[in-house]
Coordinates of C-alpha atoms in Angstrom, one line a residue:
X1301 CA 157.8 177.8 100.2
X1302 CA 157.5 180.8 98.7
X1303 CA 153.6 181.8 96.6
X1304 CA 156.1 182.6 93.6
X1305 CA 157.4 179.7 91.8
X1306 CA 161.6 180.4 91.4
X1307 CA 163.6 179.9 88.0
X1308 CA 163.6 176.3 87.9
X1309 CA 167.6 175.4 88.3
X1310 CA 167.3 172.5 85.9
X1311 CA 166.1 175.2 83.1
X1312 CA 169.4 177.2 83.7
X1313 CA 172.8 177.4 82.2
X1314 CA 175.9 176.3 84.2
X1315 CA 177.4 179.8 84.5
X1316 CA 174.4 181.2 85.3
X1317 CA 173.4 178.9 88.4
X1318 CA 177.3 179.7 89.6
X1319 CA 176.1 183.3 89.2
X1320 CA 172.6 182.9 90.6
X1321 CA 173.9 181.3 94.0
X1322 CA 177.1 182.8 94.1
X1323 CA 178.5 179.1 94.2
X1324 CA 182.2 180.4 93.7
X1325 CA 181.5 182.9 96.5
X1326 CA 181.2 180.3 99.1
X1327 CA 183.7 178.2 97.8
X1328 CA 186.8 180.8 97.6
X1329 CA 185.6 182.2 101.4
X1330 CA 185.2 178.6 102.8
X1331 CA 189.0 177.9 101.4
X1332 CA 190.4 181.2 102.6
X1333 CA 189.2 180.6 105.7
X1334 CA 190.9 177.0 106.0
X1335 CA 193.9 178.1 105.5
X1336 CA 193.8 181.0 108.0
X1337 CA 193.2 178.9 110.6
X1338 CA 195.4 176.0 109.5
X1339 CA 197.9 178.4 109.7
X1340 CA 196.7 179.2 113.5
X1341 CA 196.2 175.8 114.2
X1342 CA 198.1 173.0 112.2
X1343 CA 196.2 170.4 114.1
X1344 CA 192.9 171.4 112.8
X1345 CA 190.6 168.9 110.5
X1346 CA 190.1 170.4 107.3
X1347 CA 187.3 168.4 106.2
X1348 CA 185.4 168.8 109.8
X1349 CA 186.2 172.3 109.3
X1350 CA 184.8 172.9 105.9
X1351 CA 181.7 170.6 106.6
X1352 CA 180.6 173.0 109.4
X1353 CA 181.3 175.7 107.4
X1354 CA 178.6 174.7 104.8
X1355 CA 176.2 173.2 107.4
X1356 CA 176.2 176.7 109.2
X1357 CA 176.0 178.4 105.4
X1358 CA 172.7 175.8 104.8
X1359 CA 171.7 176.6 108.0
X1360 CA 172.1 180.3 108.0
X1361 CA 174.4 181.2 111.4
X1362 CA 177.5 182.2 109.1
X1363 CA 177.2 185.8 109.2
X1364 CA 177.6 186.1 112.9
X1365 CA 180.7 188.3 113.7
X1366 CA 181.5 188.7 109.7
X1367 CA 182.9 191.6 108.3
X1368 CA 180.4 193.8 106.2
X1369 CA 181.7 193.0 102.6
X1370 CA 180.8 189.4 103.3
X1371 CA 177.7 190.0 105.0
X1372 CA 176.6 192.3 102.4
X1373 CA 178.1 189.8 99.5
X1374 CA 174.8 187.4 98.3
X1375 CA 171.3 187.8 99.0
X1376 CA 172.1 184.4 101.5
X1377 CA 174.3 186.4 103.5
X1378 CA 171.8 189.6 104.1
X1379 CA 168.6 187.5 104.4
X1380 CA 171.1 185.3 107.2
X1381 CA 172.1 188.3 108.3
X1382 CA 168.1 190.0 109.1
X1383 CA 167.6 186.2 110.9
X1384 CA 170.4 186.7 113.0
X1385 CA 169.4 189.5 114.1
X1386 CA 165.9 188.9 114.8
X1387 CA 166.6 185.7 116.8
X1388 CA 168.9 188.1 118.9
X1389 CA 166.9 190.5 119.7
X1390 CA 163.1 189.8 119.1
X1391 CA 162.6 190.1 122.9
X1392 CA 162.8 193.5 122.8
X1393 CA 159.4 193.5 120.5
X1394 CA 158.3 191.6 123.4
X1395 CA 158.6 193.9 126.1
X1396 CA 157.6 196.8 124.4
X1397 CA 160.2 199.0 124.0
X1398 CA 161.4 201.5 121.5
X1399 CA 164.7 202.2 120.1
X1400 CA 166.0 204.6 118.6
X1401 CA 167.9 204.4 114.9
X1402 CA 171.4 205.2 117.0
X1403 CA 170.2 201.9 119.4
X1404 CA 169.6 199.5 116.2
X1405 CA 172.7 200.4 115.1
X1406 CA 174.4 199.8 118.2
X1407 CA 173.0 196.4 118.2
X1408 CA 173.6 195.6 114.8
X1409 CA 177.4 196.0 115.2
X1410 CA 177.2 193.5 118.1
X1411 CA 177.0 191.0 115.7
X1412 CA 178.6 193.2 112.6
X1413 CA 181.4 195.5 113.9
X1414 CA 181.7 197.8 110.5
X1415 CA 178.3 197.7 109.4
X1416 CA 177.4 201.1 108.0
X1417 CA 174.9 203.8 109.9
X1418 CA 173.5 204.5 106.5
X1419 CA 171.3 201.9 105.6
X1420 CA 170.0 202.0 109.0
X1421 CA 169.0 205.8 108.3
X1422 CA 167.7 205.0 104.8
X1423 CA 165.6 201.9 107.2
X1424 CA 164.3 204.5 109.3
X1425 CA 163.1 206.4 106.8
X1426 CA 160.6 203.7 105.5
X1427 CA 158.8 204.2 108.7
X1428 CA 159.6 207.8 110.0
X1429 CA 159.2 211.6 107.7
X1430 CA 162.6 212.5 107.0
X1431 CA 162.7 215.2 109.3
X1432 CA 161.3 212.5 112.4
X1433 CA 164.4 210.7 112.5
X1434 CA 165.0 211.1 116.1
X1435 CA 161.6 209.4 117.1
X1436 CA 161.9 205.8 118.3
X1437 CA 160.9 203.1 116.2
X1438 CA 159.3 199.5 117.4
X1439 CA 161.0 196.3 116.8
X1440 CA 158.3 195.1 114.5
X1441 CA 158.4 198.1 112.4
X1442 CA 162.2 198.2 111.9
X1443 CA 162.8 194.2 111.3
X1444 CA 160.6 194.0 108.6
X1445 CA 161.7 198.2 107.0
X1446 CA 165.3 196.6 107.6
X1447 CA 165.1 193.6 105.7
X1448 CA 163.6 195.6 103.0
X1449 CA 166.5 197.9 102.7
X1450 CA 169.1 195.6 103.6
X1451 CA 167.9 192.7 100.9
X1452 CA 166.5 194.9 97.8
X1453 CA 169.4 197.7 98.5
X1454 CA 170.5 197.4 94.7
X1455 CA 166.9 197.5 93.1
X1456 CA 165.8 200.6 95.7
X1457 CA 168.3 202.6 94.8
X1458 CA 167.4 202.2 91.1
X1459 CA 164.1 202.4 91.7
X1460 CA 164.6 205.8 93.5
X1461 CA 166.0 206.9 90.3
X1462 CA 163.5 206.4 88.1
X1463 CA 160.6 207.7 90.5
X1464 CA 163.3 211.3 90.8
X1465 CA 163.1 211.4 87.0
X1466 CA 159.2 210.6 86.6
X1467 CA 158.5 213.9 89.1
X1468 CA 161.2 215.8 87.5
X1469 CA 159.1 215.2 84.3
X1470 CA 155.9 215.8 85.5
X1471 CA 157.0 219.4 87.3
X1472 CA 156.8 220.9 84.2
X1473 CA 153.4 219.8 82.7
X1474 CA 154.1 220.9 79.0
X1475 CA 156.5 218.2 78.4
X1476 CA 155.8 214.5 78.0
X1477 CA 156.4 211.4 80.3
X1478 CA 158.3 208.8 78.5
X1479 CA 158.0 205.7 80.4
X1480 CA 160.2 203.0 79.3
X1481 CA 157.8 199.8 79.0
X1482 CA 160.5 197.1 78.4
X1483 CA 159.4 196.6 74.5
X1484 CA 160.1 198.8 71.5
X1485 CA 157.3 201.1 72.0
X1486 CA 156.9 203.5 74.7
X1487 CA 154.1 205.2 76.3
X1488 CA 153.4 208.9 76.4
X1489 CA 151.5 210.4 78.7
X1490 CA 150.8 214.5 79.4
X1491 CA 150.9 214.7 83.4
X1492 CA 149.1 217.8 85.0
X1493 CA 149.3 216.2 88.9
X1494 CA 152.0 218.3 91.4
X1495 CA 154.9 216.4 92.5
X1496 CA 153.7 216.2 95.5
X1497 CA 150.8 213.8 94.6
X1498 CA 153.6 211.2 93.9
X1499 CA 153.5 209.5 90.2
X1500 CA 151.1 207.5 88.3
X1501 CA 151.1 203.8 89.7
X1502 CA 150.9 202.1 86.4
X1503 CA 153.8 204.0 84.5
X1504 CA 155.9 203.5 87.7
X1505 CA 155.6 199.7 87.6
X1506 CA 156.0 200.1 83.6
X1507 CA 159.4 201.8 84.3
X1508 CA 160.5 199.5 87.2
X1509 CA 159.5 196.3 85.6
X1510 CA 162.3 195.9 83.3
X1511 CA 164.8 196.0 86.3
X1512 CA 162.9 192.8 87.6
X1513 CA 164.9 189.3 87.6
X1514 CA 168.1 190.5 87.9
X1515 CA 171.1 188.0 88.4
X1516 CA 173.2 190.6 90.0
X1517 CA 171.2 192.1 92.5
X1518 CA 167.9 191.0 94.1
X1519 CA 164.0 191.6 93.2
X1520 CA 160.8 191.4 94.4
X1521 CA 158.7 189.2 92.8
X1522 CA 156.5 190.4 89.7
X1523 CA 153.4 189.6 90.7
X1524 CA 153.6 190.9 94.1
X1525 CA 154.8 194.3 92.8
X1526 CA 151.5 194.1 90.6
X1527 CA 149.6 193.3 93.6
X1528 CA 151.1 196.9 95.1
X1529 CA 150.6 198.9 92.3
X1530 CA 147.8 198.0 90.2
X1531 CA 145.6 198.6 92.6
X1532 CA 146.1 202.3 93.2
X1533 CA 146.0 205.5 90.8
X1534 CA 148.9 207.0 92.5
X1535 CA 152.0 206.0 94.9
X1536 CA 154.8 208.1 96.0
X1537 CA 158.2 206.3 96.9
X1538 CA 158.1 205.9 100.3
X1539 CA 154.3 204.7 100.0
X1540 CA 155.8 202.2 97.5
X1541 CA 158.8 201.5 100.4
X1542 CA 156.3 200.5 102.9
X1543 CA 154.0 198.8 100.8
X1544 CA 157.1 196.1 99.8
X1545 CA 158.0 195.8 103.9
X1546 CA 154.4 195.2 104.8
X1547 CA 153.6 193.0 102.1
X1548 CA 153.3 188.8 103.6
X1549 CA 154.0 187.5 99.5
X1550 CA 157.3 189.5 99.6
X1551 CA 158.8 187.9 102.9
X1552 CA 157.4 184.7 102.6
X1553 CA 159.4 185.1 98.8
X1554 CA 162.6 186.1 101.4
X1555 CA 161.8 183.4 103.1
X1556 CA 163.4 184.4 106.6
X1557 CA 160.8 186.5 109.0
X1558 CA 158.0 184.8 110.2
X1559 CA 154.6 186.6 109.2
X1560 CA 153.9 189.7 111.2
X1561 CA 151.9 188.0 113.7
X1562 CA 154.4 185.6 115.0
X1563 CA 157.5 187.8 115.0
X1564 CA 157.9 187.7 118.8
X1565 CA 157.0 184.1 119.4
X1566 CA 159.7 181.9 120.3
X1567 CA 162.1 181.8 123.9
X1568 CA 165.5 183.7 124.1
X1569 CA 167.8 182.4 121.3
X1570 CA 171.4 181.1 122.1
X1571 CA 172.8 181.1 118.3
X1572 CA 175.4 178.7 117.7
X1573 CA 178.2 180.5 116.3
X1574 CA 180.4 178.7 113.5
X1575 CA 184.1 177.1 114.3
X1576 CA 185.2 179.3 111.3
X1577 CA 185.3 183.1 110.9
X1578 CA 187.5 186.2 109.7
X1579 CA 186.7 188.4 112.4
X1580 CA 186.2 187.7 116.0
X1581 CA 183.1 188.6 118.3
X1582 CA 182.7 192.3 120.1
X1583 CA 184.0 192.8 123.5
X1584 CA 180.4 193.9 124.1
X1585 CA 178.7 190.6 123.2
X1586 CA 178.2 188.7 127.0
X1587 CA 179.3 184.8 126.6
X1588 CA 183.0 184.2 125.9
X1589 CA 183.6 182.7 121.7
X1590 CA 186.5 180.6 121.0
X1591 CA 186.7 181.0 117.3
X1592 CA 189.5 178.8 116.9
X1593 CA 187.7 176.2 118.6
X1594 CA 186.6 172.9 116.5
X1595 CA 183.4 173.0 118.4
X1596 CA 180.2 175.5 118.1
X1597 CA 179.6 177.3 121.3
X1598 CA 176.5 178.9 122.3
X1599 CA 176.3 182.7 122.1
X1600 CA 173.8 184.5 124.4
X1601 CA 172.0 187.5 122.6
X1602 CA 173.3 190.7 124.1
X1603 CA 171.1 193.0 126.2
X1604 CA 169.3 195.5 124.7
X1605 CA 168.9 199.3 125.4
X1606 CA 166.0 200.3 127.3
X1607 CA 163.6 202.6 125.2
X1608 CA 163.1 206.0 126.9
X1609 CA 159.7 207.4 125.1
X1610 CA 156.9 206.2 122.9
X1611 CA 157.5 206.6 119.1
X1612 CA 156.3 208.7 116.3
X1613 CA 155.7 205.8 113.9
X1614 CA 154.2 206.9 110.4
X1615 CA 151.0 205.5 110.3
X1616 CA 150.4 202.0 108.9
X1617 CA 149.6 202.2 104.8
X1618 CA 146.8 200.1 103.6
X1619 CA 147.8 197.3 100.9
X1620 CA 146.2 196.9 97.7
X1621 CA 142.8 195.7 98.0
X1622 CA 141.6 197.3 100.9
X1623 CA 139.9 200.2 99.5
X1624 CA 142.9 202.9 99.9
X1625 CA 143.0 205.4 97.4
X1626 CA 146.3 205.8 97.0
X1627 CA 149.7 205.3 98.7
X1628 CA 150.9 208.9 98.6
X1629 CA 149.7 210.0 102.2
X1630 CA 152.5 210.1 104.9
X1631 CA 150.6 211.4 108.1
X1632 CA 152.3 210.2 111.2
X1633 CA 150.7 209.6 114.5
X1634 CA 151.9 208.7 117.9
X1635 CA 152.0 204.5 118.3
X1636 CA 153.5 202.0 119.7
X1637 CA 153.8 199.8 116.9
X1638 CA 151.9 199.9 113.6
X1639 CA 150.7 196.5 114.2
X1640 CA 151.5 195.2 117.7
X1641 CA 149.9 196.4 121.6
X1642 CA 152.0 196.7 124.5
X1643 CA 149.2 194.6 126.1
X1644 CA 151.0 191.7 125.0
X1645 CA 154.4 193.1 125.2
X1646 CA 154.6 190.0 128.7
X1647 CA 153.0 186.9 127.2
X1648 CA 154.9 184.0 127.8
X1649 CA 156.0 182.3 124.7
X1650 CA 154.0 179.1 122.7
X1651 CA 156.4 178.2 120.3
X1652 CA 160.0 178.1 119.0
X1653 CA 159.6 179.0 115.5
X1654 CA 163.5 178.6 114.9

């Protein structure tokens, strides 16, 4: 369970709990998809078909093999989706190797044929300097810089927008920083600090906190973004980017990854794949998948890519608390993984944490 209590469902209004879980969503999809495949298969059960539809949707193994527009659809669907594809492919965190961005991708269309290269770039560059994007990245590092992008994609970009017009301001010291506060009043502030130094921490979370608790796109908790910011004088974006992927508050909110110290435990997954779907598995994907089928079958994660070189990871930024400064610096040094050793890239797995 998550440290931050949710909107209690029993406080909200009917329209906005449809909008909230995106109750209609599920609905209209489950439906369409019934009658595709009555019309495939006459024969077929609807109300076995529509009860493993919702079992795999509780359970999260519906986005396997869906097109992007669903997968991307409801916070459900991406944080399923950043599951998937860590029970897929965790054991390449376990032996150590390195992909690169073009890799991840690769594997991310095994289970998502049109899912876009961009957000994989904009993943990469939560861990790598913009102009390091060739380097090879660490499992660990991009599952957690992945879900990051992939589930707050709405609420980054805005952020992004806000932090571009707070060092526009400050470039030219003369005029004032307005930072909107949320509240009738606003703050006003004369900034003499270079761009380069990032923005001042506690006007940035003034001007990102009104975006917080949004019914159309996902958030970060509040109190965890207080936790990030309040504690340093300065922060520049991507210091603010890699502060929300490394922070444990933030993904146990997601409530999908495992803490970073038991993201490769756990055997080989076989993912059971659900009867019903709109698009059918890649040619690449080993194990045959008889979507039509009334029965789940078992799905074998494909093989990874071997890495070829040690990565250029940006080095790991301190979190709030620990006596960092500020989270402006992005120096980069040569790792394996910002928080793992290869040394125990061959340790046999304890536990299934599925």
């Amino acid at each position: 369970m998550s440290v931050y209590t949710n909107e209690d469902r029993f406080s909200m209004t009917a329209e906005r709990y449809l909008a909230k879980h995106h109750v209609l969503v599920y609905i209209e999809d489950s439906i369409s998809q019934l009658l595709e495949n009555r019309d495939e298969n006459p024969k077929i059960n609807p109300v076995k078909i529509l009860s493993e539809y919702f079992t795999a949707l509780r359970d999260g193994n519906h986005t396997m093999f869906r097109e992007y527009t669903f997968i991307h659809q409801t916070p459900h669907n991406r944080a399923s989706f950043v599951k998937l594809f860590w029970k897929c492919y965790r054991q390449i965190g376990k032996k150590g190797d390195l992909l690169s961005i073009q890799e991840y991708h690769s594997l991310i269309t095994l289970l998502c044929s049109d899912f876009p290269f961009e957000i994989v770039q904009k993943t990469a560059r939560i861990i790598l300097l913009d102009d390091a994007l060739d380097c090879l990245i660490s499992f660990t590092d991009f599952i957690y810089a992945f879900q990051t992008q992939f589930y707050y994609e709405e609420f980054l970009d805005k952020c992004l927008e806000m932090y571009q017009s707070m060092i526009q301001t400050q470039s030219s010291p003369r005029n004032p920083v307005v930072v909107p506060s949320g509240t009738d009043d606003s703050k006003i502030h004369m900034s003499s600090h270079h761009p380069g130094d990032g923005v001042d921490a506690m006007q940035y979370f003034r001007a990102v906190y009104p975006l917080c608790d949004r019914v159309n796109y996902s958030t970060p908790p509040t109190e965890a973004l207080k936790e990030i910011l309040f504690n340093v004088p300065r922060v520049s974006f991507y210091g603010f980017l890699m502060a929300i992927a490394k922070s444990d508050a933030i993904n146990e909110h997601i409530g999908r990854l495992p803490p970073k110290s038991e993201i490769l435990e756990g055997p080989e997954a076989e993912i059971t794949s659900p009867s019903v779907s709109k698009s059918r598995p890649s040619s690449e994907s080993s194990g045959p998948v008889d979507m039509n089928n009334s029965n789940p079958v078992a799905v074998k994660a494909p093989a990874a890519p071997r890495s070829r070189s040690v990565s250029r990871t940006r080095a790991p930024a301190r979190l709030a608390g620990t006596g960092q400064s500020s989270l402006t610096s992005r120096h980069r040094k040569r790792v394996v993984s910002s928080d793992e050793s290869t040394d125990d890239s061959d340790d046999d797995d304890d536990t299934d944490d599925d």
